Amino acid sequence: MAQEVSSTEISSSNVITLKIAKYNPEHDEEAKFAEFKVPYERWTTVLDAILDVKKHLDHSVAVRYSCRQASCGSCGMMINGRPRLACFTKISEIKSDVITVEPMKNYPIVRDLVVDLSTLISKHRKVVPYMVRDDSEITSPTKEFSQTPEQLEEYIQFANCIKCGLCNSACPTMATDSSFLGPQALAQAYRYVADSRDKGKDKRLKVIDESHGIWRCHFAGSCSQVCPKGVDPAMGIQLLRGYLLGFRK
Amino acid sequence: MRESIIMKIHYGTALGAVALVAVHILFRITMMDYTESLQYENVLANYQFIPYAIMLELILVLLSVHGFNGLRVILLELKQGRSYERAVTYGCIAAMAVLIAYGSRTILMASMGMA
């Protein structure tokens, strides 16, 4: 495709080449890359650059985003070959004159940079990602399910998951095993199993203890490397295995 | 069978095989010269020493169970589908049984002096 230059005023001398994967599964056989010259500042994120292209150069670029502050998990994509959140990745930190953005791997592509996250959500649902109890905090008489700081420490980092799906995209097992639950769902299973207020451990362990469950993790650790929220799914999976092997109760 | 039980067997057979193969190698390098231990008469003598033949049989079983379960896992990760997965599981069990049966036959015949 022809190179184009953003029509916005260039306030600095910094310009990068942004290569965006363009693919519509309905009529394209394979993805093609469209190149754009985009000006950027020290604070410009990859998402800002894509939106600049979308606003001024190519309105057809499909991208999913919402909060722009790494809270909603919508703008996950491959940026120079690594799964990242576009809103949380500054162009200046990539240290490259060319930035290539592609849709996340291990998900069906809807169009361009947008992938179908329904498998992520259905696998997340499978692990019963909520507190299982007969009573509740609003049961009369009202009471709190208090926890010690140590009990909170057991799971709190896993509660930071924003369901962006970057971990599943980085997982080498998910690349070949489409039925594998994946690091996101397994880490969330651990989050609830390790919560002292929860009573659904047996139910959850049964879900993950299947042929495409927790045992298919090879502990590559790439899920933990790419998490933008500092969650360590690889550790959660190993801790969860402890319950199934009888090391943890 | 639950996958956790299969994997406990998988890890257990690995540990057992490592321990017994270590004993086997130690026997080979301590009892006599390594090349000498591979001579026909010495190999046969191993089989005819019943405790050693039992250990070889155990190694055969442990490695077969571990190896074929490993193969099952690899094949399950390569492709998915109910009939495929069932074929892989039963195929691996059958192949493991055949290998153990054939190996056991060899050990039995050699230990009985029929080789």
mmCIF file of C-alpha atoms in Angstrom:
data_model
loop_
_atom_site.group_PDB
_atom_site.id
_atom_site.type_symbol
_atom_site.label_atom_id
_atom_site.label_comp_id
_atom_site.label_asym_id
_atom_site.label_seq_id
_atom_site.Cartn_x
_atom_site.Cartn_y
_atom_site.Cartn_z
ATOM 1 C CA MET A 1 0.000 0.000 0.000
ATOM 2 C CA ALA A 2 1.094 3.580 -0.587
ATOM 3 C CA GLN A 3 2.777 5.486 2.193
ATOM 4 C CA GLU A 4 0.818 8.388 3.561
ATOM 5 C CA VAL A 5 1.687 11.190 5.928
ATOM 6 C CA SER A 6 -0.599 12.423 8.670
ATOM 7 C CA SER A 7 -2.289 15.704 7.849
ATOM 8 C CA THR A 8 -2.074 16.842 11.480
ATOM 9 C CA GLU A 9 0.327 19.587 12.376
ATOM 10 C CA ILE A 10 3.686 18.077 13.191
ATOM 11 C CA SER A 11 4.801 19.871 16.335
ATOM 12 C CA SER A 12 7.972 17.882 16.794
ATOM 13 C CA SER A 13 10.566 16.344 14.537
ATOM 14 C CA ASN A 14 9.742 12.806 15.711
ATOM 15 C CA VAL A 15 7.957 10.709 13.147
ATOM 16 C CA ILE A 16 7.521 6.966 13.122
ATOM 17 C CA THR A 17 6.368 4.525 10.530
ATOM 18 C CA LEU A 18 3.276 2.744 11.754
ATOM 19 C CA LYS A 19 2.498 -0.537 10.013
ATOM 20 C CA ILE A 20 -1.052 -1.676 10.639
ATOM 21 C CA ALA A 21 -2.249 -5.159 9.734
ATOM 22 C CA LYS A 22 -5.352 -4.894 7.578
ATOM 23 C CA TYR A 23 -7.458 -7.994 7.283
ATOM 24 C CA ASN A 24 -11.111 -8.718 6.812
ATOM 25 C CA PRO A 25 -11.776 -12.478 7.041
ATOM 26 C CA GLU A 26 -14.885 -12.064 4.885
ATOM 27 C CA HIS A 27 -12.976 -11.133 1.749
ATOM 28 C CA ASP A 28 -9.214 -11.165 2.408
ATOM 29 C CA GLU A 29 -7.067 -14.265 2.112
ATOM 30 C CA GLU A 30 -4.267 -12.869 4.253
ATOM 31 C CA ALA A 31 -3.347 -9.766 6.202
ATOM 32 C CA LYS A 32 -1.671 -6.877 4.390
ATOM 33 C CA PHE A 33 0.221 -4.108 6.104
ATOM 34 C CA ALA A 34 -0.659 -0.474 5.519
ATOM 35 C CA GLU A 35 2.162 1.978 6.279
ATOM 36 C CA PHE A 36 1.639 5.429 7.693
ATOM 37 C CA LYS A 37 3.978 8.191 8.838
ATOM 38 C CA VAL A 38 2.781 9.449 12.178
ATOM 39 C CA PRO A 39 4.200 12.302 14.271
ATOM 40 C CA TYR A 40 4.618 11.622 17.956
ATOM 41 C CA GLU A 41 5.580 13.251 21.208
ATOM 42 C CA ARG A 42 7.269 11.753 24.248
ATOM 43 C CA TRP A 43 3.878 10.883 25.720
ATOM 44 C CA THR A 44 2.174 9.547 22.587
ATOM 45 C CA THR A 45 0.917 5.990 22.958
ATOM 46 C CA VAL A 46 0.548 3.442 20.191
ATOM 47 C CA LEU A 47 -3.223 3.795 20.551
ATOM 48 C CA ASP A 48 -2.925 7.568 20.044
ATOM 49 C CA ALA A 49 -0.957 6.918 16.859
ATOM 50 C CA ILE A 50 -3.522 4.418 15.572
ATOM 51 C CA LEU A 51 -6.367 6.828 16.335
ATOM 52 C CA ASP A 52 -4.429 9.587 14.571
ATOM 53 C CA VAL A 53 -4.234 7.372 11.495
ATOM 54 C CA LYS A 54 -7.913 6.508 11.823
ATOM 55 C CA LYS A 55 -8.882 10.172 12.118
ATOM 56 C CA HIS A 56 -6.745 11.621 9.365
ATOM 57 C CA LEU A 57 -5.463 8.931 7.032
ATOM 58 C CA ASP A 58 -7.555 5.795 6.967
ATOM 59 C CA HIS A 59 -10.980 5.788 8.591
ATOM 60 C CA SER A 60 -11.407 2.089 7.919
ATOM 61 C CA VAL A 61 -8.828 0.903 10.468
ATOM 62 C CA ALA A 62 -10.669 -1.300 12.957
ATOM 63 C CA VAL A 63 -9.454 -1.019 16.536
ATOM 64 C CA ARG A 64 -11.152 -1.706 19.863
ATOM 65 C CA TYR A 65 -10.493 0.668 22.758
ATOM 66 C CA SER A 66 -12.264 2.372 25.590
ATOM 67 C CA CYS A 67 -10.654 3.716 28.773
ATOM 68 C CA ARG A 68 -7.180 4.673 27.435
ATOM 69 C CA GLN A 69 -5.674 4.052 30.875
ATOM 70 C CA ALA A 70 -5.014 0.286 31.038
ATOM 71 C CA SER A 71 -8.157 -0.390 33.012
ATOM 72 C CA CYS A 72 -10.637 -1.838 30.531
ATOM 73 C CA GLY A 73 -8.344 -4.276 28.697
ATOM 74 C CA SER A 74 -9.881 -3.531 25.290
ATOM 75 C CA CYS A 75 -6.891 -2.482 23.210
ATOM 76 C CA GLY A 76 -4.701 -5.595 23.409
ATOM 77 C CA MET A 77 -2.696 -6.194 20.250
ATOM 78 C CA MET A 78 0.686 -7.383 19.008
ATOM 79 C CA ILE A 79 3.067 -4.420 19.003
ATOM 80 C CA ASN A 80 6.349 -5.253 17.319
ATOM 81 C CA GLY A 81 5.631 -8.932 17.894
ATOM 82 C CA ARG A 82 4.777 -8.710 21.582
ATOM 83 C CA PRO A 83 1.280 -8.695 23.096
ATOM 84 C CA ARG A 84 0.713 -5.304 24.744
ATOM 85 C CA LEU A 85 -2.026 -2.821 25.532
ATOM 86 C CA ALA A 86 -1.833 -0.065 22.890
ATOM 87 C CA CYS A 87 -2.962 2.573 25.403
ATOM 88 C CA PHE A 88 -0.259 1.534 27.862
ATOM 89 C CA THR A 89 2.628 1.446 25.393
ATOM 90 C CA LYS A 90 4.356 4.689 24.593
ATOM 91 C CA ILE A 91 5.989 4.955 21.201
ATOM 92 C CA SER A 92 9.105 6.443 22.802
ATOM 93 C CA GLU A 93 9.634 3.341 24.957
ATOM 94 C CA ILE A 94 9.681 0.965 21.992
ATOM 95 C CA LYS A 95 12.891 2.471 20.652
ATOM 96 C CA SER A 96 12.215 1.669 17.010
ATOM 97 C CA ASP A 97 11.484 3.811 13.977
ATOM 98 C CA VAL A 98 8.977 1.271 12.747
ATOM 99 C CA ILE A 99 6.057 0.053 14.816
ATOM 100 C CA THR A 100 4.107 -2.903 13.545
ATOM 101 C CA VAL A 101 0.693 -3.550 15.026
ATOM 102 C CA GLU A 102 -1.179 -6.783 14.465
ATOM 103 C CA PRO A 103 -4.166 -8.461 16.085
ATOM 104 C CA MET A 104 -3.492 -10.642 19.138
ATOM 105 C CA LYS A 105 -2.474 -14.191 18.361
ATOM 106 C CA ASN A 106 -4.545 -17.221 19.446
ATOM 107 C CA TYR A 107 -7.883 -15.470 18.815
ATOM 108 C CA PRO A 108 -10.093 -15.382 15.723
ATOM 109 C CA ILE A 109 -9.781 -12.049 13.911
ATOM 110 C CA VAL A 110 -12.921 -9.948 13.532
ATOM 111 C CA ARG A 111 -11.226 -7.246 11.427
ATOM 112 C CA ASP A 112 -7.812 -5.539 11.340
ATOM 113 C CA LEU A 113 -6.737 -5.218 15.010
ATOM 114 C CA VAL A 114 -9.973 -6.461 16.535
ATOM 115 C CA VAL A 115 -10.150 -10.046 17.741
ATOM 116 C CA ASP A 116 -13.043 -12.122 19.002
ATOM 117 C CA LEU A 117 -12.648 -12.486 22.773
ATOM 118 C CA SER A 118 -15.666 -14.754 23.277
ATOM 119 C CA THR A 119 -13.468 -17.818 23.969
ATOM 120 C CA LEU A 120 -11.586 -15.845 26.627
ATOM 121 C CA ILE A 121 -14.853 -14.910 28.319
ATOM 122 C CA SER A 122 -16.370 -18.406 28.066
ATOM 123 C CA LYS A 123 -13.234 -20.006 29.546
ATOM 124 C CA HIS A 124 -13.209 -17.357 32.264
ATOM 125 C CA ARG A 125 -16.849 -18.191 33.081
ATOM 126 C CA LYS A 126 -16.017 -21.899 33.202
ATOM 127 C CA VAL A 127 -13.826 -21.537 36.301
ATOM 128 C CA VAL A 128 -16.691 -20.064 38.371
ATOM 129 C CA PRO A 129 -15.070 -16.611 38.780
ATOM 130 C CA TYR A 130 -17.101 -15.415 41.735
ATOM 131 C CA MET A 131 -17.433 -16.105 45.438
ATOM 132 C CA VAL A 132 -19.276 -19.330 46.202
ATOM 133 C CA ARG A 133 -21.023 -19.253 49.585
ATOM 134 C CA ASP A 134 -24.405 -20.120 51.002
ATOM 135 C CA ASP A 135 -24.621 -16.883 52.960
ATOM 136 C CA SER A 136 -23.696 -13.367 51.893
ATOM 137 C CA GLU A 137 -22.480 -10.133 53.406
ATOM 138 C CA ILE A 138 -25.993 -8.728 53.138
ATOM 139 C CA THR A 139 -27.624 -11.695 54.862
ATOM 140 C CA SER A 140 -29.376 -10.503 57.990
ATOM 141 C CA PRO A 141 -27.827 -9.874 60.456
ATOM 142 C CA THR A 142 -25.411 -7.926 58.265
ATOM 143 C CA LYS A 143 -21.813 -8.964 58.736
ATOM 144 C CA GLU A 144 -18.498 -8.574 56.960
ATOM 145 C CA PHE A 145 -16.358 -11.467 55.810
ATOM 146 C CA SER A 146 -13.198 -10.103 57.311
ATOM 147 C CA GLN A 147 -9.721 -11.240 56.221
ATOM 148 C CA THR A 148 -6.276 -10.809 57.649
ATOM 149 C CA PRO A 149 -3.645 -8.994 55.527
ATOM 150 C CA GLU A 150 -1.945 -12.384 55.046
ATOM 151 C CA GLN A 151 -5.149 -13.931 53.692
ATOM 152 C CA LEU A 152 -5.556 -10.987 51.330
ATOM 153 C CA GLU A 153 -1.951 -11.298 50.199
ATOM 154 C CA GLU A 154 -2.646 -14.872 49.034
ATOM 155 C CA TYR A 155 -4.709 -13.742 46.050
ATOM 156 C CA ILE A 156 -4.793 -9.947 45.738
ATOM 157 C CA GLN A 157 -2.415 -9.615 42.761
ATOM 158 C CA PHE A 158 -4.628 -12.001 40.784
ATOM 159 C CA ALA A 159 -7.625 -9.737 41.427
ATOM 160 C CA ASN A 160 -5.900 -7.113 39.243
ATOM 161 C CA CYS A 161 -6.707 -9.072 36.064
ATOM 162 C CA ILE A 162 -8.554 -6.866 33.549
ATOM 163 C CA LYS A 163 -9.365 -9.711 31.109
ATOM 164 C CA CYS A 164 -7.385 -8.113 28.283
ATOM 165 C CA GLY A 165 -6.350 -11.539 27.012
ATOM 166 C CA LEU A 166 -2.665 -10.695 26.456
ATOM 167 C CA CYS A 167 -1.580 -13.712 28.538
ATOM 168 C CA ASN A 168 -3.593 -16.110 26.397
ATOM 169 C CA SER A 169 -2.135 -14.489 23.300
ATOM 170 C CA ALA A 170 1.419 -15.050 24.570
ATOM 171 C CA CYS A 171 0.788 -18.647 25.694
ATOM 172 C CA PRO A 172 2.572 -21.233 23.492
ATOM 173 C CA THR A 173 0.167 -23.995 24.550
ATOM 174 C CA MET A 174 -2.837 -21.960 23.415
ATOM 175 C CA ALA A 175 -1.236 -21.667 19.975
ATOM 176 C CA THR A 176 -1.758 -25.385 19.366
ATOM 177 C CA ASP A 177 -4.377 -26.427 21.917
ATOM 178 C CA SER A 178 -7.541 -24.425 21.312
ATOM 179 C CA SER A 179 -9.325 -26.295 24.124
ATOM 180 C CA PHE A 180 -6.712 -25.348 26.754
ATOM 181 C CA LEU A 181 -8.270 -23.223 29.491
ATOM 182 C CA GLY A 182 -5.405 -20.751 29.277
ATOM 183 C CA PRO A 183 -3.450 -18.694 31.809
ATOM 184 C CA GLN A 184 -6.178 -16.074 32.275
ATOM 185 C CA ALA A 185 -8.860 -18.549 33.388
ATOM 186 C CA LEU A 186 -6.416 -20.612 35.451
ATOM 187 C CA ALA A 187 -5.072 -17.540 37.249
ATOM 188 C CA GLN A 188 -8.634 -16.509 38.039
ATOM 189 C CA ALA A 189 -9.378 -20.010 39.296
ATOM 190 C CA TYR A 190 -6.468 -19.589 41.700
ATOM 191 C CA ARG A 191 -7.673 -16.113 42.694
ATOM 192 C CA TYR A 192 -10.928 -17.581 44.042
ATOM 193 C CA VAL A 193 -9.524 -20.878 45.323
ATOM 194 C CA ALA A 194 -6.986 -18.957 47.430
ATOM 195 C CA ASP A 195 -9.616 -16.578 48.812
ATOM 196 C CA SER A 196 -10.395 -17.572 52.398
ATOM 197 C CA ARG A 197 -14.011 -16.383 52.023
ATOM 198 C CA ASP A 198 -14.735 -18.735 49.126
ATOM 199 C CA LYS A 199 -16.283 -22.195 49.480
ATOM 200 C CA GLY A 200 -16.218 -23.270 45.835
ATOM 201 C CA LYS A 201 -12.747 -24.773 45.724
ATOM 202 C CA ASP A 202 -13.810 -28.350 44.922
ATOM 203 C CA LYS A 203 -16.093 -27.184 42.124
ATOM 204 C CA ARG A 204 -13.318 -25.113 40.577
ATOM 205 C CA LEU A 205 -10.605 -27.755 40.952
ATOM 206 C CA LYS A 206 -12.863 -30.225 39.150
ATOM 207 C CA VAL A 207 -13.186 -27.832 36.194
ATOM 208 C CA ILE A 208 -9.449 -27.307 35.834
ATOM 209 C CA ASP A 209 -8.528 -30.966 36.423
ATOM 210 C CA GLU A 210 -9.385 -32.164 32.925
ATOM 211 C CA SER A 211 -7.370 -33.183 29.865
ATOM 212 C CA HIS A 212 -7.194 -29.580 28.537
ATOM 213 C CA GLY A 213 -6.981 -27.985 31.950
ATOM 214 C CA ILE A 214 -4.149 -26.996 34.236
ATOM 215 C CA TRP A 215 -1.828 -29.894 33.355
ATOM 216 C CA ARG A 216 -1.284 -28.645 29.825
ATOM 217 C CA CYS A 217 0.660 -25.624 31.084
ATOM 218 C CA HIS A 218 4.352 -26.034 30.185
ATOM 219 C CA PHE A 219 5.438 -23.206 32.452
ATOM 220 C CA ALA A 220 6.926 -21.135 29.645
ATOM 221 C CA GLY A 221 6.092 -18.098 31.768
ATOM 222 C CA SER A 222 5.353 -15.827 28.803
ATOM 223 C CA CYS A 223 1.900 -15.044 30.238
ATOM 224 C CA SER A 224 3.484 -13.417 33.277
ATOM 225 C CA GLN A 225 5.944 -11.452 31.141
ATOM 226 C CA VAL A 226 3.254 -9.722 29.104
ATOM 227 C CA CYS A 227 0.664 -8.944 31.795
ATOM 228 C CA PRO A 228 0.226 -5.148 31.921
ATOM 229 C CA LYS A 229 -1.174 -5.308 35.464
ATOM 230 C CA GLY A 230 1.671 -7.230 37.053
ATOM 231 C CA VAL A 231 -0.334 -10.423 37.535
ATOM 232 C CA ASP A 232 1.779 -13.583 37.524
ATOM 233 C CA PRO A 233 -0.492 -16.263 36.017
ATOM 234 C CA ALA A 234 2.394 -18.749 35.757
ATOM 235 C CA MET A 235 2.848 -18.611 39.526
ATOM 236 C CA GLY A 236 -0.894 -18.923 40.085
ATOM 237 C CA ILE A 237 -0.962 -22.043 37.919
ATOM 238 C CA GLN A 238 1.901 -23.622 39.863
ATOM 239 C CA LEU A 239 0.227 -22.787 43.177
ATOM 240 C CA LEU A 240 -3.029 -24.209 41.876
ATOM 241 C CA ARG A 241 -1.253 -27.433 40.950
ATOM 242 C CA GLY A 242 -0.236 -27.672 44.588
ATOM 243 C CA TYR A 243 -3.903 -28.119 45.527
ATOM 244 C CA LEU A 244 -4.328 -30.932 43.005
ATOM 245 C CA LEU A 245 -1.100 -32.668 44.022
ATOM 246 C CA GLY A 246 -1.972 -32.407 47.709
ATOM 247 C CA PHE A 247 0.782 -29.947 48.728
ATOM 248 C CA ARG A 248 -1.761 -27.252 49.579
ATOM 249 C CA LYS A 249 -5.097 -27.543 51.342
ATOM 250 C CA MET B 1 -9.698 -41.161 35.422
ATOM 251 C CA ARG B 2 -9.058 -37.577 36.496
ATOM 252 C CA GLU B 3 -6.122 -35.849 34.855
ATOM 253 C CA SER B 4 -4.480 -35.139 38.233
ATOM 254 C CA ILE B 5 -4.297 -38.878 38.965
ATOM 255 C CA ILE B 6 -2.825 -39.538 35.503
ATOM 256 C CA MET B 7 -0.249 -36.795 36.067
ATOM 257 C CA LYS B 8 0.641 -38.117 39.527
ATOM 258 C CA ILE B 9 1.303 -41.472 37.845
ATOM 259 C CA HIS B 10 3.283 -39.607 35.157
ATOM 260 C CA TYR B 11 5.525 -37.854 37.700
ATOM 261 C CA GLY B 12 5.812 -40.977 39.867
ATOM 262 C CA THR B 13 6.864 -43.181 36.957
ATOM 263 C CA ALA B 14 9.456 -40.563 35.951
ATOM 264 C CA LEU B 15 10.995 -40.527 39.421
ATOM 265 C CA GLY B 16 10.863 -44.325 39.674
ATOM 266 C CA ALA B 17 12.445 -44.757 36.236
ATOM 267 C CA VAL B 18 15.253 -42.289 37.017
ATOM 268 C CA ALA B 19 16.027 -44.130 40.270
ATOM 269 C CA LEU B 20 15.978 -47.616 38.743
ATOM 270 C CA VAL B 21 17.886 -46.625 35.595
ATOM 271 C CA ALA B 22 20.506 -45.058 37.899
ATOM 272 C CA VAL B 23 20.793 -48.392 39.744
ATOM 273 C CA HIS B 24 20.999 -50.181 36.391
ATOM 274 C CA ILE B 25 23.801 -47.899 35.155
ATOM 275 C CA LEU B 26 25.652 -48.211 38.463
ATOM 276 C CA PHE B 27 25.503 -51.977 38.153
ATOM 277 C CA ARG B 28 26.849 -51.766 34.610
ATOM 278 C CA ILE B 29 29.835 -49.574 35.456
ATOM 279 C CA THR B 30 30.735 -51.052 38.847
ATOM 280 C CA MET B 31 30.363 -54.801 38.295
ATOM 281 C CA MET B 32 32.527 -54.925 35.203
ATOM 282 C CA ASP B 33 33.865 -52.862 32.345
ATOM 283 C CA TYR B 34 31.059 -51.108 30.439
ATOM 284 C CA THR B 35 31.806 -52.730 27.057
ATOM 285 C CA GLU B 36 32.182 -56.095 28.716
ATOM 286 C CA SER B 37 28.736 -55.737 30.257
ATOM 287 C CA LEU B 38 27.185 -55.656 26.789
ATOM 288 C CA GLN B 39 28.568 -59.075 25.815
ATOM 289 C CA TYR B 40 25.943 -61.711 25.074
ATOM 290 C CA GLU B 41 26.692 -63.977 28.040
ATOM 291 C CA ASN B 42 26.792 -61.096 30.515
ATOM 292 C CA VAL B 43 23.501 -59.698 29.263
ATOM 293 C CA LEU B 44 21.877 -63.117 29.581
ATOM 294 C CA ALA B 45 23.316 -63.493 33.086
ATOM 295 C CA ASN B 46 21.543 -60.277 34.080
ATOM 296 C CA TYR B 47 18.196 -61.679 32.974
ATOM 297 C CA GLN B 48 18.812 -64.948 34.756
ATOM 298 C CA PHE B 49 19.488 -63.172 38.050
ATOM 299 C CA ILE B 50 15.836 -62.894 39.132
ATOM 300 C CA PRO B 51 16.009 -59.681 41.258
ATOM 301 C CA TYR B 52 17.761 -57.947 38.337
ATOM 302 C CA ALA B 53 15.177 -59.279 35.867
ATOM 303 C CA ILE B 54 12.414 -57.902 38.125
ATOM 304 C CA MET B 55 14.147 -54.523 38.127
ATOM 305 C CA LEU B 56 14.376 -54.572 34.320
ATOM 306 C CA GLU B 57 10.690 -55.450 34.138
ATOM 307 C CA LEU B 58 9.901 -52.509 36.436
ATOM 308 C CA ILE B 59 11.973 -50.172 34.278
ATOM 309 C CA LEU B 60 10.085 -51.415 31.229
ATOM 310 C CA VAL B 61 6.708 -50.762 32.861
ATOM 311 C CA LEU B 62 7.687 -47.360 34.283
ATOM 312 C CA LEU B 63 9.168 -46.093 31.025
ATOM 313 C CA SER B 64 6.289 -47.427 28.939
ATOM 314 C CA VAL B 65 3.637 -45.818 31.136
ATOM 315 C CA HIS B 66 5.549 -42.528 31.319
ATOM 316 C CA GLY B 67 6.485 -42.460 27.636
ATOM 317 C CA PHE B 68 3.080 -43.291 26.228
ATOM 318 C CA ASN B 69 1.326 -40.864 28.539
ATOM 319 C CA GLY B 70 3.799 -38.216 27.382
ATOM 320 C CA LEU B 71 2.993 -39.094 23.777
ATOM 321 C CA ARG B 72 -0.752 -38.866 24.567
ATOM 322 C CA VAL B 73 -0.261 -35.391 26.036
ATOM 323 C CA ILE B 74 1.724 -34.209 22.993
ATOM 324 C CA LEU B 75 -0.886 -35.557 20.596
ATOM 325 C CA LEU B 76 -3.743 -33.983 22.575
ATOM 326 C CA GLU B 77 -2.027 -30.620 22.354
ATOM 327 C CA LEU B 78 -1.450 -30.959 18.617
ATOM 328 C CA LYS B 79 -5.070 -31.474 17.647
ATOM 329 C CA GLN B 80 -8.436 -31.481 19.362
ATOM 330 C CA GLY B 81 -11.741 -33.227 18.807
ATOM 331 C CA ARG B 82 -13.719 -35.822 20.722
ATOM 332 C CA SER B 83 -13.140 -38.803 18.402
ATOM 333 C CA TYR B 84 -9.488 -37.868 17.826
ATOM 334 C CA GLU B 85 -8.837 -37.568 21.559
ATOM 335 C CA ARG B 86 -10.539 -40.883 22.264
ATOM 336 C CA ALA B 87 -8.490 -42.548 19.511
ATOM 337 C CA VAL B 88 -5.261 -41.060 20.924
ATOM 338 C CA THR B 89 -6.057 -42.183 24.486
ATOM 339 C CA TYR B 90 -7.030 -45.743 23.593
ATOM 340 C CA GLY B 91 -4.293 -45.980 20.959
ATOM 341 C CA CYS B 92 -1.634 -45.024 23.505
ATOM 342 C CA ILE B 93 -2.995 -47.480 26.081
ATOM 343 C CA ALA B 94 -2.992 -50.256 23.462
ATOM 344 C CA ALA B 95 0.536 -49.415 22.266
ATOM 345 C CA MET B 96 1.760 -49.331 25.860
ATOM 346 C CA ALA B 97 0.191 -52.726 26.576
ATOM 347 C CA VAL B 98 1.751 -54.231 23.441
ATOM 348 C CA LEU B 99 5.191 -52.858 24.306
ATOM 349 C CA ILE B 100 5.007 -54.101 27.900
ATOM 350 C CA ALA B 101 3.775 -57.508 26.748
ATOM 351 C CA TYR B 102 6.534 -57.830 24.148
ATOM 352 C CA GLY B 103 9.229 -56.620 26.535
ATOM 353 C CA SER B 104 7.993 -58.880 29.317
ATOM 354 C CA ARG B 105 8.055 -61.816 26.940
ATOM 355 C CA THR B 106 11.706 -61.060 26.154
ATOM 356 C CA ILE B 107 12.632 -60.733 29.835
ATOM 357 C CA LEU B 108 10.723 -63.916 30.719
ATOM 358 C CA MET B 109 12.253 -65.964 27.915
ATOM 359 C CA ALA B 110 15.769 -64.749 28.674
ATOM 360 C CA SER B 111 15.426 -65.367 32.391
ATOM 361 C CA MET B 112 14.145 -68.900 31.698
ATOM 362 C CA GLY B 113 17.102 -69.610 29.425
ATOM 363 C CA MET B 114 14.977 -69.761 26.280
ATOM 364 C CA ALA B 115 16.865 -67.050 24.388
#
